[in-house]
């Protein structure tokens, strides 16, 4: 039964993460076509600026998915991103998934879906697995409370 919970929660989590800025098929194709015009081993500053401008024009944001695709094509996304940055300028900080940024309605909805589907079949081990899944999904550490009780 725990496998069915995990597969159900994985399915729900993939639906949630697919709502994030994900590359479309057209954008992926555009990245491939654009990078095919360049030699990954001999990029100039002008090349990196051209790549950045082309991606920006197509609304392609720097994401892990983009970096992975570029890596598959033997390009280093970090070095291309760094090349276009003004000297001394820091890259933007990665998004924080802290308790303050968690949408409690989303957490409650996620828990409700899981509990509705499996409430009559849950053992203590299953409940712990669900809690761990929720903590992982929302970037909470083991000691974090799922509820904010401050007024």
Short mmCIF file of N, CA and C in Angstrom, two decimals:
data_model
loop_
_atom_site.label_atom_id
_atom_site.label_comp_id
_atom_site.label_asym_id
_atom_site.label_seq_id
_atom_site.Cartn_x
_atom_site.Cartn_y
_atom_site.Cartn_z
N UNK A 1 0.81 -1.20 0.00
CA UNK A 1 0.00 0.00 0.00
C UNK A 1 0.86 1.26 0.00
N UNK A 2 1.97 1.24 0.70
CA UNK A 2 2.82 2.42 0.75
C UNK A 2 3.30 2.81 -0.65
N UNK A 3 3.50 1.85 -1.52
CA UNK A 3 3.90 2.17 -2.89
C UNK A 3 2.80 2.92 -3.62
N UNK A 4 1.54 2.55 -3.35
CA UNK A 4 0.46 3.28 -4.01
C UNK A 4 0.36 4.70 -3.50
N UNK A 5 0.67 4.91 -2.22
CA UNK A 5 0.67 6.27 -1.68
C UNK A 5 1.80 7.06 -2.33
N UNK A 6 2.97 6.45 -2.39
CA UNK A 6 4.10 7.14 -2.99
C UNK A 6 3.84 7.47 -4.45
N UNK A 7 3.25 6.53 -5.21
CA UNK A 7 3.01 6.83 -6.62
C UNK A 7 1.93 7.88 -6.78
N UNK A 8 0.93 7.86 -5.90
CA UNK A 8 -0.11 8.88 -5.96
C UNK A 8 0.45 10.24 -5.60
N UNK A 9 1.25 10.30 -4.54
CA UNK A 9 1.81 11.58 -4.14
C UNK A 9 2.83 12.06 -5.16
N UNK A 10 3.57 11.13 -5.77
CA UNK A 10 4.52 11.52 -6.81
C UNK A 10 3.78 12.12 -7.99
N UNK A 11 2.65 11.53 -8.34
CA UNK A 11 1.85 12.04 -9.45
C UNK A 11 1.35 13.44 -9.13
N UNK A 12 0.86 13.63 -7.91
CA UNK A 12 0.38 14.94 -7.51
C UNK A 12 1.52 15.95 -7.50
N UNK A 13 2.69 15.53 -6.98
CA UNK A 13 3.83 16.43 -6.93
C UNK A 13 4.30 16.80 -8.32
N UNK A 14 4.26 15.85 -9.25
CA UNK A 14 4.70 16.18 -10.61
C UNK A 14 3.72 17.15 -11.26
N UNK A 15 2.43 17.05 -10.91
CA UNK A 15 1.47 18.02 -11.44
C UNK A 15 1.79 19.40 -10.90
N UNK A 16 2.12 19.47 -9.60
CA UNK A 16 2.44 20.75 -8.99
C UNK A 16 3.70 21.35 -9.60
N UNK A 17 4.75 20.54 -9.74
CA UNK A 17 6.01 21.08 -10.26
C UNK A 17 5.91 21.42 -11.73
N UNK A 18 5.00 20.76 -12.46
CA UNK A 18 4.86 21.08 -13.87
C UNK A 18 4.21 22.44 -14.06
N UNK A 19 3.60 22.98 -12.99
CA UNK A 19 3.02 24.30 -13.09
C UNK A 19 4.10 25.38 -12.97
N UNK A 20 5.31 25.01 -12.53
CA UNK A 20 6.42 25.95 -12.47
C UNK A 20 6.87 26.24 -13.90
N UNK A 21 7.78 27.22 -14.02
CA UNK A 21 8.27 27.60 -15.34
C UNK A 21 9.03 26.43 -15.96
N UNK A 22 8.36 25.67 -16.78
CA UNK A 22 8.93 24.50 -17.42
C UNK A 22 9.10 24.83 -18.90
N UNK A 23 10.19 24.32 -19.48
CA UNK A 23 10.42 24.58 -20.89
C UNK A 23 9.35 23.89 -21.73
N UNK A 24 8.80 24.63 -22.68
CA UNK A 24 7.87 24.03 -23.63
C UNK A 24 8.67 23.26 -24.67
N UNK A 25 8.00 22.45 -25.44
CA UNK A 25 8.66 21.73 -26.54
C UNK A 25 9.29 22.72 -27.51
N UNK A 26 8.57 23.80 -27.80
CA UNK A 26 9.09 24.82 -28.71
C UNK A 26 10.35 25.47 -28.15
N UNK A 27 10.33 25.77 -26.83
CA UNK A 27 11.51 26.38 -26.22
C UNK A 27 12.70 25.41 -26.23
N UNK A 28 12.45 24.15 -25.93
CA UNK A 28 13.52 23.15 -25.96
C UNK A 28 14.12 23.05 -27.36
N UNK A 29 13.26 23.02 -28.36
CA UNK A 29 13.72 22.98 -29.75
C UNK A 29 14.53 24.23 -30.08
N UNK A 30 14.06 25.38 -29.60
CA UNK A 30 14.76 26.63 -29.85
C UNK A 30 16.16 26.61 -29.23
N UNK A 31 16.25 26.11 -28.00
CA UNK A 31 17.55 26.01 -27.33
C UNK A 31 18.49 25.14 -28.16
N UNK A 32 18.00 24.00 -28.61
CA UNK A 32 18.82 23.08 -29.40
C UNK A 32 19.28 23.74 -30.71
N UNK A 33 18.34 24.41 -31.38
CA UNK A 33 18.67 25.07 -32.65
C UNK A 33 19.67 26.20 -32.44
N UNK A 34 19.47 26.97 -31.39
CA UNK A 34 20.36 28.09 -31.11
C UNK A 34 21.76 27.61 -30.79
N UNK A 35 21.87 26.63 -29.91
CA UNK A 35 23.19 26.16 -29.50
C UNK A 35 23.90 25.42 -30.62
N UNK A 36 23.15 24.86 -31.58
CA UNK A 36 23.77 24.18 -32.72
C UNK A 36 24.59 25.15 -33.58
N UNK A 37 24.32 26.45 -33.44
CA UNK A 37 25.04 27.46 -34.20
C UNK A 37 26.41 27.79 -33.60
N UNK A 38 26.70 27.25 -32.41
CA UNK A 38 27.92 27.61 -31.71
C UNK A 38 28.76 26.39 -31.38
N UNK A 39 30.06 26.63 -31.20
CA UNK A 39 31.00 25.60 -30.78
C UNK A 39 31.18 25.74 -29.27
N UNK A 40 30.74 24.75 -28.51
CA UNK A 40 30.77 24.81 -27.05
C UNK A 40 32.18 25.01 -26.52
N UNK A 41 33.18 24.55 -27.23
CA UNK A 41 34.57 24.64 -26.76
C UNK A 41 35.21 26.00 -27.06
N UNK A 42 34.62 26.77 -27.96
CA UNK A 42 35.24 28.03 -28.39
C UNK A 42 34.26 29.19 -28.37
N UNK A 43 33.55 29.37 -27.26
CA UNK A 43 32.59 30.46 -27.16
C UNK A 43 33.29 31.77 -26.84
N UNK A 44 32.90 32.80 -27.55
CA UNK A 44 33.41 34.15 -27.25
C UNK A 44 32.39 34.86 -26.37
N UNK A 45 32.78 36.01 -25.84
CA UNK A 45 31.85 36.81 -25.04
C UNK A 45 30.66 37.22 -25.90
N UNK A 46 30.93 37.55 -27.15
CA UNK A 46 29.86 37.91 -28.08
C UNK A 46 28.89 36.74 -28.28
N UNK A 47 29.42 35.51 -28.37
CA UNK A 47 28.58 34.32 -28.50
C UNK A 47 27.66 34.16 -27.29
N UNK A 48 28.25 34.30 -26.09
CA UNK A 48 27.44 34.10 -24.88
C UNK A 48 26.35 35.16 -24.77
N UNK A 49 26.68 36.39 -25.14
CA UNK A 49 25.67 37.45 -25.11
C UNK A 49 24.57 37.18 -26.13
N UNK A 50 24.95 36.66 -27.28
CA UNK A 50 23.98 36.33 -28.32
C UNK A 50 23.04 35.21 -27.84
N UNK A 51 23.62 34.20 -27.20
CA UNK A 51 22.81 33.09 -26.66
C UNK A 51 21.85 33.62 -25.60
N UNK A 52 22.38 34.42 -24.68
CA UNK A 52 21.53 34.98 -23.62
C UNK A 52 20.39 35.82 -24.20
N UNK A 53 20.71 36.66 -25.16
CA UNK A 53 19.69 37.52 -25.77
C UNK A 53 18.62 36.69 -26.48
N UNK A 54 19.05 35.65 -27.18
CA UNK A 54 18.09 34.80 -27.90
C UNK A 54 17.15 34.10 -26.93
N UNK A 55 17.71 33.58 -25.84
CA UNK A 55 16.87 32.90 -24.85
C UNK A 55 15.91 33.87 -24.19
N UNK A 56 16.42 35.06 -23.85
CA UNK A 56 15.57 36.07 -23.20
C UNK A 56 14.42 36.47 -24.12
N UNK A 57 14.72 36.65 -25.40
CA UNK A 57 13.70 37.03 -26.38
C UNK A 57 12.58 36.00 -26.47
N UNK A 58 12.94 34.73 -26.27
CA UNK A 58 11.96 33.65 -26.33
C UNK A 58 11.30 33.38 -24.97
N UNK A 59 11.64 34.19 -23.97
CA UNK A 59 11.06 34.01 -22.63
C UNK A 59 11.61 32.79 -21.90
N UNK A 60 12.80 32.38 -22.26
CA UNK A 60 13.43 31.21 -21.63
C UNK A 60 14.22 31.69 -20.42
N UNK A 61 13.78 31.27 -19.24
CA UNK A 61 14.41 31.67 -17.99
C UNK A 61 15.51 30.68 -17.62
N UNK A 62 16.53 31.15 -16.90
CA UNK A 62 17.58 30.23 -16.44
C UNK A 62 17.05 29.33 -15.33
N UNK A 63 16.86 28.06 -15.64
CA UNK A 63 16.35 27.08 -14.68
C UNK A 63 17.25 25.86 -14.70
N UNK A 64 17.04 24.98 -13.75
CA UNK A 64 17.80 23.73 -13.73
C UNK A 64 17.50 22.93 -14.99
N UNK A 65 16.26 22.95 -15.42
CA UNK A 65 15.88 22.22 -16.64
C UNK A 65 16.67 22.73 -17.85
N UNK A 66 16.81 24.05 -17.96
CA UNK A 66 17.59 24.63 -19.05
C UNK A 66 19.06 24.22 -18.92
N UNK A 67 19.60 24.30 -17.71
CA UNK A 67 21.00 23.92 -17.50
C UNK A 67 21.22 22.45 -17.86
N UNK A 68 20.28 21.60 -17.50
CA UNK A 68 20.40 20.17 -17.84
C UNK A 68 20.37 19.96 -19.35
N UNK A 69 19.47 20.65 -20.04
CA UNK A 69 19.39 20.54 -21.49
C UNK A 69 20.68 21.03 -22.14
N UNK A 70 21.18 22.15 -21.66
CA UNK A 70 22.42 22.69 -22.21
C UNK A 70 23.58 21.73 -21.96
N UNK A 71 23.60 21.13 -20.79
CA UNK A 71 24.65 20.16 -20.46
C UNK A 71 24.60 18.95 -21.41
N UNK A 72 23.38 18.49 -21.72
CA UNK A 72 23.23 17.39 -22.68
C UNK A 72 23.83 17.76 -24.03
N UNK A 73 23.78 19.04 -24.34
CA UNK A 73 24.29 19.53 -25.62
C UNK A 73 25.76 19.98 -25.49
N UNK A 74 26.36 19.66 -24.34
CA UNK A 74 27.77 19.94 -24.04
C UNK A 74 28.09 21.42 -23.87
N UNK A 75 27.12 22.20 -23.39
CA UNK A 75 27.33 23.61 -23.07
C UNK A 75 27.21 23.78 -21.57
N UNK A 76 28.00 24.69 -21.00
CA UNK A 76 27.97 24.97 -19.57
C UNK A 76 27.12 26.21 -19.32
N UNK A 77 25.92 25.99 -18.82
CA UNK A 77 24.99 27.09 -18.60
C UNK A 77 25.55 28.12 -17.62
N UNK A 78 26.23 27.65 -16.59
CA UNK A 78 26.78 28.58 -15.59
C UNK A 78 27.79 29.52 -16.22
N UNK A 79 28.70 28.99 -17.02
CA UNK A 79 29.72 29.86 -17.61
C UNK A 79 29.09 30.83 -18.61
N UNK A 80 28.07 30.39 -19.31
CA UNK A 80 27.38 31.29 -20.25
C UNK A 80 26.65 32.38 -19.47
N UNK A 81 26.01 32.02 -18.38
CA UNK A 81 25.33 33.01 -17.53
C UNK A 81 26.31 33.97 -16.90
N UNK A 82 27.43 33.43 -16.40
CA UNK A 82 28.44 34.28 -15.76
C UNK A 82 29.07 35.25 -16.74
N UNK A 83 29.24 34.82 -17.98
CA UNK A 83 29.90 35.67 -18.99
C UNK A 83 29.10 36.93 -19.27
N UNK A 84 27.81 36.89 -19.11
CA UNK A 84 26.99 38.06 -19.41
C UNK A 84 26.77 38.96 -18.21
N UNK A 85 27.29 38.58 -17.06
CA UNK A 85 27.11 39.36 -15.85
C UNK A 85 28.17 40.45 -15.76
N UNK A 86 27.77 41.61 -15.30
CA UNK A 86 28.69 42.73 -15.12
C UNK A 86 29.71 42.34 -14.05
N UNK A 87 30.95 42.75 -14.26
CA UNK A 87 32.04 42.44 -13.32
C UNK A 87 31.64 42.84 -11.89
N UNK A 88 31.78 41.92 -10.97
CA UNK A 88 31.47 42.17 -9.57
C UNK A 88 30.00 41.96 -9.21
N UNK A 89 29.15 41.83 -10.19
CA UNK A 89 27.72 41.61 -9.92
C UNK A 89 27.51 40.17 -9.51
N UNK A 90 26.75 39.97 -8.48
CA UNK A 90 26.47 38.61 -8.02
C UNK A 90 25.27 38.04 -8.74
N UNK A 91 25.25 36.71 -8.90
CA UNK A 91 24.05 36.10 -9.48
C UNK A 91 22.90 36.22 -8.51
N UNK A 92 21.67 36.19 -9.01
CA UNK A 92 20.53 36.28 -8.10
C UNK A 92 20.52 35.06 -7.17
N UNK A 93 20.09 35.26 -5.94
CA UNK A 93 20.06 34.12 -5.02
C UNK A 93 19.04 33.10 -5.48
N UNK A 94 19.29 31.82 -5.17
CA UNK A 94 18.30 30.81 -5.53
C UNK A 94 17.02 31.04 -4.74
N UNK A 95 15.88 30.65 -5.30
CA UNK A 95 14.63 30.85 -4.57
C UNK A 95 14.65 30.06 -3.28
N UNK A 96 14.17 30.68 -2.24
CA UNK A 96 14.11 30.04 -0.93
C UNK A 96 12.76 29.37 -0.77
N UNK A 97 12.78 28.11 -0.39
CA UNK A 97 11.52 27.42 -0.11
C UNK A 97 11.45 27.24 1.40
N UNK A 98 11.26 28.35 2.09
CA UNK A 98 11.20 28.32 3.53
C UNK A 98 9.74 28.27 3.97
N UNK A 99 9.56 28.10 5.25
CA UNK A 99 8.22 28.01 5.80
C UNK A 99 7.40 29.26 5.46
N UNK A 100 8.08 30.43 5.43
CA UNK A 100 7.37 31.67 5.12
C UNK A 100 6.85 31.70 3.70
N UNK A 101 7.51 30.99 2.77
CA UNK A 101 7.09 31.04 1.38
C UNK A 101 6.16 29.90 0.99
N UNK A 102 5.82 29.03 1.92
CA UNK A 102 4.94 27.90 1.63
C UNK A 102 3.50 28.39 1.64
N UNK A 103 2.78 28.06 0.59
CA UNK A 103 1.37 28.38 0.50
C UNK A 103 0.59 27.37 1.32
N UNK A 104 0.08 27.81 2.47
CA UNK A 104 -0.59 26.87 3.38
C UNK A 104 -1.84 26.26 2.75
N UNK A 105 -2.51 27.00 1.88
CA UNK A 105 -3.68 26.42 1.20
C UNK A 105 -3.25 25.23 0.34
N UNK A 106 -2.08 25.36 -0.29
CA UNK A 106 -1.57 24.27 -1.12
C UNK A 106 -1.20 23.06 -0.25
N UNK A 107 -0.61 23.32 0.91
CA UNK A 107 -0.25 22.22 1.83
C UNK A 107 -1.51 21.50 2.29
N UNK A 108 -2.50 22.27 2.70
CA UNK A 108 -3.74 21.68 3.20
C UNK A 108 -4.45 20.89 2.10
N UNK A 109 -4.49 21.44 0.90
CA UNK A 109 -5.11 20.75 -0.22
C UNK A 109 -4.41 19.43 -0.51
N UNK A 110 -3.09 19.46 -0.48
CA UNK A 110 -2.28 18.26 -0.74
C UNK A 110 -2.55 17.20 0.33
N UNK A 111 -2.53 17.61 1.59
CA UNK A 111 -2.81 16.67 2.68
C UNK A 111 -4.23 16.11 2.58
N UNK A 112 -5.18 16.98 2.29
CA UNK A 112 -6.57 16.55 2.19
C UNK A 112 -6.74 15.49 1.11
N UNK A 113 -6.10 15.71 -0.04
CA UNK A 113 -6.19 14.74 -1.13
C UNK A 113 -5.63 13.38 -0.71
N UNK A 114 -4.47 13.40 -0.08
CA UNK A 114 -3.87 12.14 0.37
C UNK A 114 -4.71 11.45 1.42
N UNK A 115 -5.15 12.20 2.39
CA UNK A 115 -5.90 11.59 3.49
C UNK A 115 -7.28 11.10 3.06
N UNK A 116 -7.91 11.81 2.16
CA UNK A 116 -9.21 11.38 1.66
C UNK A 116 -9.09 10.04 0.93
N UNK A 117 -8.04 9.93 0.15
CA UNK A 117 -7.86 8.72 -0.64
C UNK A 117 -7.48 7.51 0.20
N UNK A 118 -6.73 7.72 1.27
CA UNK A 118 -6.15 6.58 1.99
C UNK A 118 -6.50 6.50 3.48
N UNK A 119 -7.37 7.34 3.99
CA UNK A 119 -7.58 7.41 5.43
C UNK A 119 -7.96 6.08 6.08
N UNK A 120 -8.75 5.28 5.42
CA UNK A 120 -9.19 4.02 6.04
C UNK A 120 -8.12 2.94 5.99
N UNK A 121 -7.06 3.17 5.24
CA UNK A 121 -6.05 2.14 5.04
C UNK A 121 -4.70 2.48 5.66
N UNK A 122 -4.58 3.60 6.36
CA UNK A 122 -3.28 4.08 6.80
C UNK A 122 -2.80 3.44 8.10
N UNK A 123 -1.58 2.95 8.08
CA UNK A 123 -0.92 2.50 9.30
C UNK A 123 -0.05 3.66 9.79
N UNK A 124 0.56 3.52 10.96
CA UNK A 124 1.44 4.57 11.46
C UNK A 124 2.62 4.79 10.51
N UNK A 125 3.13 3.71 9.93
CA UNK A 125 4.23 3.83 8.98
C UNK A 125 3.80 4.62 7.75
N UNK A 126 2.57 4.36 7.30
CA UNK A 126 2.05 5.10 6.15
C UNK A 126 1.92 6.59 6.46
N UNK A 127 1.43 6.89 7.66
CA UNK A 127 1.27 8.29 8.06
C UNK A 127 2.62 9.00 8.10
N UNK A 128 3.65 8.31 8.62
CA UNK A 128 4.99 8.89 8.65
C UNK A 128 5.52 9.12 7.24
N UNK A 129 5.21 8.19 6.34
CA UNK A 129 5.64 8.33 4.95
C UNK A 129 4.97 9.54 4.29
N UNK A 130 3.70 9.72 4.57
CA UNK A 130 2.97 10.87 4.03
C UNK A 130 3.57 12.16 4.57
N UNK A 131 3.84 12.21 5.87
CA UNK A 131 4.43 13.40 6.47
C UNK A 131 5.79 13.70 5.83
N UNK A 132 6.58 12.66 5.64
CA UNK A 132 7.89 12.85 5.00
C UNK A 132 7.72 13.39 3.58
N UNK A 133 6.72 12.88 2.86
CA UNK A 133 6.45 13.34 1.50
C UNK A 133 6.05 14.81 1.49
N UNK A 134 5.21 15.21 2.44
CA UNK A 134 4.78 16.60 2.55
C UNK A 134 5.98 17.49 2.87
N UNK A 135 6.80 17.04 3.82
CA UNK A 135 7.98 17.82 4.19
C UNK A 135 8.91 17.99 3.00
N UNK A 136 9.11 16.92 2.23
CA UNK A 136 9.97 16.99 1.07
C UNK A 136 9.38 17.93 0.01
N UNK A 137 8.09 17.79 -0.26
CA UNK A 137 7.45 18.60 -1.28
C UNK A 137 7.56 20.09 -0.98
N UNK A 138 7.42 20.45 0.28
CA UNK A 138 7.39 21.86 0.64
C UNK A 138 8.70 22.35 1.26
N UNK A 139 9.74 21.52 1.16
CA UNK A 139 11.06 21.96 1.61
C UNK A 139 11.16 22.19 3.10
N UNK A 140 10.41 21.44 3.87
CA UNK A 140 10.43 21.59 5.32
C UNK A 140 11.38 20.58 5.93
N UNK A 141 12.08 20.99 6.97
CA UNK A 141 12.94 20.04 7.65
C UNK A 141 12.10 19.27 8.67
N UNK A 142 12.69 18.21 9.20
CA UNK A 142 11.93 17.31 10.08
C UNK A 142 11.32 18.04 11.27
N UNK A 143 12.00 19.04 11.80
CA UNK A 143 11.51 19.73 12.99
C UNK A 143 10.51 20.85 12.71
N UNK A 144 10.34 21.24 11.44
CA UNK A 144 9.43 22.33 11.10
C UNK A 144 7.99 21.91 11.34
N UNK A 145 7.21 22.87 11.84
CA UNK A 145 5.79 22.63 12.05
C UNK A 145 5.06 22.88 10.74
N UNK A 146 4.03 22.10 10.49
CA UNK A 146 3.22 22.32 9.30
C UNK A 146 2.24 23.46 9.49
N UNK A 147 2.03 23.88 10.74
CA UNK A 147 1.10 24.96 11.04
C UNK A 147 1.82 26.12 11.67
N UNK A 148 1.44 27.33 11.30
CA UNK A 148 1.97 28.53 11.91
C UNK A 148 0.95 28.97 12.95
N UNK A 149 1.33 28.88 14.22
CA UNK A 149 0.38 29.18 15.29
C UNK A 149 0.59 30.56 15.88
N UNK A 150 1.44 31.38 15.30
CA UNK A 150 1.65 32.74 15.80
C UNK A 150 0.55 33.65 15.27
N UNK A 151 0.15 34.59 16.08
CA UNK A 151 -0.92 35.51 15.67
C UNK A 151 -0.37 36.88 15.39
#
